């Protein structure tokens, strides 16, 4: 099959286009002929590598994907050849007690597709059948692939872990990232008031188009936690979504109200920062971290996507062969919404 892969870690130039073995499904697995993939920041990190990361090379990136079922493993009865499907990239073992009790993203043998398993920058991929959902007739592969990881992650963080309620105010730090654009929509969907801090006016316009109620430009308002404070009648917000990390977390803690929750699923600006512990105990803050979501979360949020109640914003679409160009665009942070690959 044709795929984009790499043998050594490094910049976008390590990505090669070529032929590699087509994966075949084992029992309870399904082979999908991919039609669309979408990029995530984790693709850039896996490509660059980190100490201790050991992959089977050549490695194929890509967590998100949608396409048609092209082969069925033994024991798979809920799908048939040709079914149009979207992939849940959060893969648990399916057997342990955590998987059995619906906490599959806590599985000890957990994998993210494209990170520790060969992913979707390819014509074919194999995943467990429980990691697939059928697409409604007419729902396009590109939107399905674009929605997958980011809406799944945001739903698990805001709803399942964060317990966001309709009468609450939520601050989203960052306006245009994939998970943030999903978080803004999910928060509006449940009826919360949404404040967004963005790095420039273009990104804030994008947040505005997604339904954000209050926009704060941090290029003009350096101490944005004070602006948040004033926007909330000097109470602070109930919930903060901070997936930026370095540089923003101290201000996020200041922007939270007493008893507030800080949600984090990542750190696009870097993982290491100082925390003033007085904010945590003095304000009774709860910090809730998570990665990806459960099979149930995926079904819940994708149902809303299929119904058009949540909508992935689509940035540029590149042919699979131009994945390196797509990586350059993602790394530059210029995208508004999801960058996708056509396969
Ligand atoms: Zn498990």
CSV table of C-alpha atoms and ligand atoms in Angstrom, one decimal:
chain,number,residue,atom,x,y,z
A,1,UNK,CA,0.0,0.0,0.0
A,2,UNK,CA,1.0,3.6,-0.4
A,3,UNK,CA,1.9,5.4,2.8
A,4,UNK,CA,3.8,8.3,4.4
A,5,UNK,CA,6.3,7.0,6.9
A,6,UNK,CA,9.7,7.8,8.5
A,7,UNK,CA,12.7,5.8,9.6
A,8,UNK,CA,14.4,8.4,11.7
A,9,UNK,CA,13.0,11.2,13.9
A,10,UNK,CA,13.4,14.8,12.8
A,11,UNK,CA,11.8,17.7,10.9
A,12,UNK,CA,9.1,17.4,8.2
A,13,UNK,CA,11.9,16.3,5.7
A,14,UNK,CA,12.1,12.8,7.3
A,15,UNK,CA,8.6,12.0,6.0
A,16,UNK,CA,8.8,9.7,3.0
A,17,UNK,CA,6.2,8.7,0.5
A,18,UNK,CA,6.4,5.1,-0.7
A,19,UNK,CA,5.1,1.5,-0.6
A,20,UNK,CA,4.9,-0.6,2.6
A,21,UNK,CA,3.2,-3.7,3.8
A,22,UNK,CA,-0.6,-3.6,3.9
A,23,UNK,CA,-1.8,-4.5,7.5
A,24,UNK,CA,-4.1,-7.5,7.8
A,25,UNK,CA,-6.7,-7.8,10.5
A,26,UNK,CA,-6.5,-10.4,13.3
A,27,UNK,CA,-9.5,-11.6,15.3
A,28,UNK,CA,-11.8,-8.8,16.3
A,29,UNK,CA,-10.0,-6.3,14.1
A,30,UNK,CA,-11.0,-4.6,10.9
A,31,UNK,CA,-9.0,-3.3,8.0
A,32,UNK,CA,-10.1,0.2,6.7
A,33,UNK,CA,-9.4,1.6,3.3
A,34,UNK,CA,-8.8,5.1,4.4
A,35,UNK,CA,-10.2,8.1,2.4
A,36,UNK,CA,-9.3,10.9,4.8
A,37,UNK,CA,-6.9,11.5,7.7
A,38,UNK,CA,-6.4,14.6,9.8
A,39,UNK,CA,-3.4,16.1,11.5
A,40,UNK,CA,-2.9,16.6,15.2
A,41,UNK,CA,-0.1,18.2,17.2
A,42,UNK,CA,0.8,14.7,18.5
A,43,UNK,CA,1.9,13.9,15.0
A,44,UNK,CA,4.6,16.5,15.1
A,45,UNK,CA,5.8,15.3,18.5
A,46,UNK,CA,5.9,11.7,17.4
A,47,UNK,CA,7.8,12.7,14.3
A,48,UNK,CA,10.3,14.7,16.3
A,49,UNK,CA,10.5,11.9,18.9
A,50,UNK,CA,11.4,12.0,22.6
A,51,UNK,CA,13.8,10.1,24.8
A,52,UNK,CA,12.6,6.6,25.4
A,53,UNK,CA,10.2,6.5,22.4
A,54,UNK,CA,10.7,3.2,20.5
A,55,UNK,CA,8.7,2.5,17.4
A,56,UNK,CA,8.6,-0.1,14.8
A,57,UNK,CA,10.2,1.6,11.7
A,58,UNK,CA,9.1,2.6,9.2
A,59,UNK,CA,6.6,4.3,11.4
A,60,UNK,CA,3.3,5.7,10.0
A,61,UNK,CA,1.8,8.7,11.8
A,62,UNK,CA,-1.9,9.7,12.0
A,63,UNK,CA,-4.5,9.2,14.7
A,64,UNK,CA,-7.6,10.4,12.8
A,65,UNK,CA,-9.1,8.6,9.9
A,66,UNK,CA,-12.3,7.7,8.0
A,67,UNK,CA,-12.9,5.3,5.1
A,68,UNK,CA,-14.5,2.1,4.0
A,69,UNK,CA,-14.2,-1.4,5.6
A,70,UNK,CA,-12.0,-3.5,3.3
A,71,UNK,CA,-11.4,-6.7,5.3
A,72,UNK,CA,-12.9,-8.2,8.5
A,73,UNK,CA,-11.0,-10.2,11.1
A,74,UNK,CA,-12.4,-13.4,12.6
A,75,UNK,CA,-15.4,-12.8,14.9
A,76,UNK,CA,-16.4,-9.4,13.6
A,77,UNK,CA,-20.1,-9.4,13.0
A,78,UNK,CA,-21.3,-5.9,13.6
A,79,UNK,CA,-19.7,-4.6,10.3
A,80,UNK,CA,-19.7,-5.7,6.7
A,81,UNK,CA,-17.4,-4.9,3.8
A,82,UNK,CA,-17.9,-1.5,2.3
A,83,UNK,CA,-19.4,0.1,5.5
A,84,UNK,CA,-18.3,3.7,5.8
A,85,UNK,CA,-16.7,4.3,9.2
A,86,UNK,CA,-14.8,6.8,11.4
A,87,UNK,CA,-11.9,5.7,13.7
A,88,UNK,CA,-11.6,6.2,17.4
A,89,UNK,CA,-7.9,6.5,17.8
A,90,UNK,CA,-7.8,5.7,21.6
A,91,UNK,CA,-7.1,2.0,21.7
A,92,UNK,CA,-7.3,0.0,24.9
A,93,UNK,CA,-6.7,-3.8,25.2
A,94,UNK,CA,-10.4,-4.6,25.4
A,95,UNK,CA,-9.9,-7.3,28.0
A,96,UNK,CA,-8.7,-5.7,31.3
A,97,UNK,CA,-11.1,-4.6,34.0
A,98,UNK,CA,-10.6,-0.9,33.1
A,99,UNK,CA,-11.6,-1.7,29.5
A,100,UNK,CA,-14.5,-3.9,30.7
A,101,UNK,CA,-15.8,-1.1,32.9
A,102,UNK,CA,-15.7,1.6,30.3
A,103,UNK,CA,-12.5,3.3,31.3
A,104,UNK,CA,-10.5,2.1,28.3
A,105,UNK,CA,-8.5,5.3,28.1
A,106,UNK,CA,-6.9,4.3,31.5
A,107,UNK,CA,-5.9,0.9,30.1
A,108,UNK,CA,-2.4,-0.1,31.1
A,109,UNK,CA,-1.9,-1.4,27.5
A,110,UNK,CA,-3.2,1.7,25.9
A,111,UNK,CA,-2.1,3.0,22.5
A,112,UNK,CA,-2.8,6.1,20.5
A,113,UNK,CA,-3.1,5.3,16.8
A,114,UNK,CA,-0.2,6.8,14.9
A,115,UNK,CA,1.8,7.3,18.0
A,116,UNK,CA,2.6,3.8,19.4
A,117,UNK,CA,0.8,1.9,16.6
A,118,UNK,CA,1.0,2.5,12.8
A,119,UNK,CA,-1.5,5.2,11.9
A,120,UNK,CA,-3.6,6.7,9.2
A,121,UNK,CA,-1.2,8.4,6.8
A,122,UNK,CA,-1.8,5.4,4.6
A,123,UNK,CA,-4.2,3.7,2.2
A,124,UNK,CA,-5.0,1.0,4.8
A,125,UNK,CA,-5.0,0.7,8.6
A,126,UNK,CA,-6.1,-2.0,11.0
A,127,UNK,CA,-8.0,-1.2,14.3
A,128,UNK,CA,-10.1,-3.2,16.7
A,129,UNK,CA,-13.7,-3.2,15.5
A,130,UNK,CA,-14.8,-1.6,18.8
A,131,UNK,CA,-12.9,1.5,17.7
A,132,UNK,CA,-15.1,2.1,14.7
A,133,UNK,CA,-18.4,3.9,14.3
A,134,UNK,CA,-20.6,3.8,11.1
A,135,UNK,CA,-21.0,7.1,9.3
A,136,UNK,CA,-24.5,8.2,8.4
A,137,UNK,CA,-25.3,8.2,4.7
A,138,UNK,CA,-23.9,11.3,3.0
A,139,UNK,CA,-21.6,12.3,5.9
A,140,UNK,CA,-18.2,13.1,4.4
A,141,UNK,CA,-15.0,11.3,5.3
A,142,UNK,CA,-13.0,14.5,5.6
A,143,UNK,CA,-15.3,16.0,8.3
A,144,UNK,CA,-15.5,12.7,10.1
A,145,UNK,CA,-11.7,12.4,10.2
A,146,UNK,CA,-11.3,16.0,11.3
A,147,UNK,CA,-13.7,15.7,14.2
A,148,UNK,CA,-12.4,12.4,15.7
A,149,UNK,CA,-9.5,13.1,18.1
A,150,UNK,CA,-10.2,16.7,19.0
A,151,UNK,CA,-13.9,16.4,19.8
A,152,UNK,CA,-13.4,13.1,21.6
A,153,UNK,CA,-10.6,14.7,23.7
A,154,UNK,CA,-12.6,17.8,24.5
A,155,UNK,CA,-15.8,15.9,25.3
A,156,UNK,CA,-14.1,13.7,27.8
A,157,UNK,CA,-12.3,16.6,29.4
A,158,UNK,CA,-15.2,19.1,29.6
A,159,UNK,CA,-18.2,16.7,30.1
A,160,UNK,CA,-17.1,13.4,31.5
A,161,UNK,CA,-14.3,14.6,33.7
A,162,UNK,CA,-15.0,18.3,34.0
A,163,UNK,CA,-18.8,18.0,34.6
A,164,UNK,CA,-19.4,21.4,32.8
A,165,UNK,CA,-22.9,22.7,33.5
A,166,UNK,CA,-25.2,25.1,31.6
A,167,UNK,CA,-25.1,27.9,34.3
A,168,UNK,CA,-21.3,28.0,34.4
A,169,UNK,CA,-18.7,30.2,32.8
A,170,UNK,CA,-15.8,28.6,31.1
A,171,UNK,CA,-12.5,30.2,30.0
A,172,UNK,CA,-10.8,28.7,27.0
A,173,UNK,CA,-7.1,29.7,26.7
A,174,UNK,CA,-6.3,29.6,23.0
A,175,UNK,CA,-8.7,30.3,20.2
A,176,UNK,CA,-7.8,28.2,17.2
A,177,UNK,CA,-6.2,24.9,18.2
A,178,UNK,CA,-8.1,21.7,17.3
A,179,UNK,CA,-9.1,20.8,20.9
A,180,UNK,CA,-9.9,24.4,21.8
A,181,UNK,CA,-12.2,24.9,18.8
A,182,UNK,CA,-14.0,21.7,19.9
A,183,UNK,CA,-14.1,22.9,23.5
A,184,UNK,CA,-15.8,26.2,22.6
A,185,UNK,CA,-18.5,24.4,20.6
A,186,UNK,CA,-19.1,21.8,23.3
A,187,UNK,CA,-19.4,24.5,26.0
A,188,UNK,CA,-21.9,26.4,23.9
A,189,UNK,CA,-23.8,23.2,23.2
A,190,UNK,CA,-24.3,22.6,27.0
A,191,UNK,CA,-25.3,26.2,27.5
A,192,UNK,CA,-22.3,27.6,29.3
A,193,UNK,CA,-21.0,31.1,28.9
A,194,UNK,CA,-17.6,31.0,27.0
A,195,UNK,CA,-14.7,33.4,27.4
A,196,UNK,CA,-11.8,32.9,25.0
A,197,UNK,CA,-8.3,34.3,25.3
A,198,UNK,CA,-6.6,34.4,21.9
A,199,UNK,CA,-3.2,35.5,20.6
A,200,UNK,CA,-4.5,37.7,17.8
A,201,UNK,CA,-7.6,39.2,16.2
A,202,UNK,CA,-7.8,36.7,13.4
A,203,UNK,CA,-7.9,33.8,15.8
A,204,UNK,CA,-10.4,35.6,18.0
A,205,UNK,CA,-12.7,36.2,14.9
A,206,UNK,CA,-12.5,32.4,14.4
A,207,UNK,CA,-13.5,31.8,18.1
A,208,UNK,CA,-16.3,34.3,17.6
A,209,UNK,CA,-17.6,32.4,14.6
A,210,UNK,CA,-17.8,29.3,16.8
A,211,UNK,CA,-20.0,31.1,19.3
A,212,UNK,CA,-17.7,32.4,22.0
A,213,UNK,CA,-19.4,35.1,24.2
A,214,UNK,CA,-16.4,37.1,25.3
A,215,UNK,CA,-13.1,37.6,23.4
A,216,UNK,CA,-9.9,38.7,24.9
A,217,UNK,CA,-6.9,39.6,22.8
A,218,UNK,CA,-3.8,38.7,24.8
A,219,UNK,CA,-1.5,40.7,22.4
A,220,UNK,CA,-3.4,43.8,23.7
A,221,UNK,CA,-4.2,42.6,27.3
A,222,UNK,CA,-1.1,41.0,28.8
A,223,UNK,CA,-2.7,40.5,32.2
A,224,UNK,CA,-5.7,38.8,30.7
A,225,UNK,CA,-6.6,37.1,34.0
A,226,UNK,CA,-7.6,40.6,35.3
A,227,UNK,CA,-9.9,41.1,32.3
A,228,UNK,CA,-11.5,37.7,33.0
A,229,UNK,CA,-12.0,38.7,36.6
A,230,UNK,CA,-13.7,41.9,35.5
A,231,UNK,CA,-15.9,40.1,33.0
A,232,UNK,CA,-17.2,37.8,35.8
A,233,UNK,CA,-18.2,40.4,38.3
A,234,UNK,CA,-14.9,39.9,40.1
A,235,UNK,CA,-15.7,36.2,40.8
A,236,UNK,CA,-13.5,34.4,38.3
A,237,UNK,CA,-14.6,31.5,36.0
A,238,UNK,CA,-16.0,28.2,37.1
A,239,UNK,CA,-13.9,26.2,34.6
A,240,UNK,CA,-10.6,26.9,32.7
A,241,UNK,CA,-9.5,24.9,29.7
A,242,UNK,CA,-5.7,25.4,29.5
A,243,UNK,CA,-3.9,23.3,26.9
A,244,UNK,CA,-1.1,25.8,26.4
A,245,UNK,CA,0.7,25.2,29.6
A,246,UNK,CA,4.0,27.1,29.9
A,247,UNK,CA,3.3,30.9,30.1
A,248,UNK,CA,-0.5,30.6,30.7
A,249,UNK,CA,-1.1,28.3,33.6
A,250,UNK,CA,-0.3,30.9,36.3
A,251,UNK,CA,-2.8,33.3,34.8
A,252,UNK,CA,-5.3,30.5,34.3
A,253,UNK,CA,-5.1,29.8,38.0
A,254,UNK,CA,-5.7,33.4,38.8
A,255,UNK,CA,-8.7,33.6,36.4
A,256,UNK,CA,-10.4,30.7,38.2
A,257,UNK,CA,-13.0,31.4,40.9
A,258,UNK,CA,-12.8,29.9,44.4
A,259,UNK,CA,-13.6,26.2,44.0
A,260,UNK,CA,-12.9,26.3,40.2
A,261,UNK,CA,-11.7,23.5,38.0
A,262,UNK,CA,-8.7,23.6,35.7
A,263,UNK,CA,-8.9,21.2,32.8
A,264,UNK,CA,-5.9,20.2,30.8
A,265,UNK,CA,-5.3,17.7,28.0
A,266,UNK,CA,-2.0,19.0,26.7
A,267,UNK,CA,0.6,21.8,26.6
A,268,UNK,CA,1.3,23.2,23.2
A,269,UNK,CA,3.7,25.9,24.6
A,270,UNK,CA,5.7,23.4,26.7
A,271,UNK,CA,5.2,21.0,29.6
A,272,UNK,CA,7.3,22.6,32.3
A,273,UNK,CA,6.2,25.6,34.3
A,274,UNK,CA,6.2,27.0,37.8
A,275,UNK,CA,3.0,26.8,39.8
A,276,UNK,CA,2.3,29.1,42.8
A,277,UNK,CA,0.8,26.5,45.1
A,278,UNK,CA,-1.1,29.2,47.1
A,279,UNK,CA,-3.6,29.5,44.2
A,280,UNK,CA,-4.3,25.8,44.4
A,281,UNK,CA,-5.1,25.5,48.1
A,282,UNK,CA,-6.1,29.1,48.8
A,283,UNK,CA,-8.7,29.0,46.0
A,284,UNK,CA,-9.7,25.3,46.5
A,285,UNK,CA,-8.8,24.6,42.9
A,286,UNK,CA,-9.2,21.2,41.3
A,287,UNK,CA,-6.8,20.3,38.4
A,288,UNK,CA,-8.2,17.7,36.1
A,289,UNK,CA,-6.0,16.1,33.5
A,290,UNK,CA,-7.0,13.6,30.9
A,291,UNK,CA,-5.9,12.1,27.6
A,292,UNK,CA,-8.3,11.1,24.8
A,293,UNK,CA,-11.6,9.6,25.9
A,294,UNK,CA,-13.6,6.4,26.3
A,295,UNK,CA,-15.5,4.4,23.7
A,296,UNK,CA,-18.7,5.8,25.2
A,297,UNK,CA,-17.5,9.4,24.9
A,298,UNK,CA,-16.6,8.8,21.3
A,299,UNK,CA,-20.1,7.6,20.5
A,300,UNK,CA,-21.8,10.4,22.4
A,301,UNK,CA,-19.8,13.2,20.8
A,302,UNK,CA,-19.7,11.7,17.3
A,303,UNK,CA,-23.5,11.4,17.4
A,304,UNK,CA,-23.7,15.2,17.9
A,305,UNK,CA,-21.2,15.7,15.0
A,306,UNK,CA,-23.4,13.5,12.8
A,307,UNK,CA,-26.5,15.5,13.8
A,308,UNK,CA,-24.7,18.7,12.8
A,309,UNK,CA,-24.9,20.1,16.4
A,310,UNK,CA,-21.1,20.2,16.6
A,311,UNK,CA,-19.0,20.9,13.5
A,312,UNK,CA,-15.3,20.5,12.9
A,313,UNK,CA,-13.9,23.6,11.2
A,314,UNK,CA,-11.9,22.6,8.1
A,315,UNK,CA,-8.6,24.3,7.3
A,316,UNK,CA,-6.6,23.1,4.2
A,317,UNK,CA,-6.8,19.7,2.6
A,318,UNK,CA,-3.6,18.2,1.2
A,319,UNK,CA,-3.1,15.1,-0.8
A,320,UNK,CA,-1.5,12.3,1.3
A,321,UNK,CA,1.8,12.7,-0.7
A,322,UNK,CA,2.1,16.3,0.6
A,323,UNK,CA,1.9,15.4,4.3
A,324,UNK,CA,5.2,17.1,4.9
A,325,UNK,CA,3.8,20.4,3.6
A,326,UNK,CA,0.8,19.9,5.9
A,327,UNK,CA,3.1,19.4,8.9
A,328,UNK,CA,4.9,22.7,8.1
A,329,UNK,CA,1.5,24.5,8.1
A,330,UNK,CA,0.5,22.9,11.4
A,331,UNK,CA,3.9,23.7,13.1
A,332,UNK,CA,3.5,27.3,12.0
A,333,UNK,CA,0.2,27.6,13.9
A,334,UNK,CA,-1.5,29.5,11.0
A,335,UNK,CA,-4.4,27.0,10.6
A,336,UNK,CA,-8.0,27.8,11.6
A,337,UNK,CA,-9.5,24.4,12.3
A,338,UNK,CA,-8.3,21.0,11.1
A,339,UNK,CA,-5.7,20.3,8.5
A,340,UNK,CA,-6.7,17.1,6.6
A,341,UNK,CA,-5.1,14.7,4.1
A,342,UNK,CA,-7.0,13.2,1.2
A,343,UNK,CA,-6.1,9.6,0.6
B,1,LIG,ZN1,-7.4,-2.7,28.8
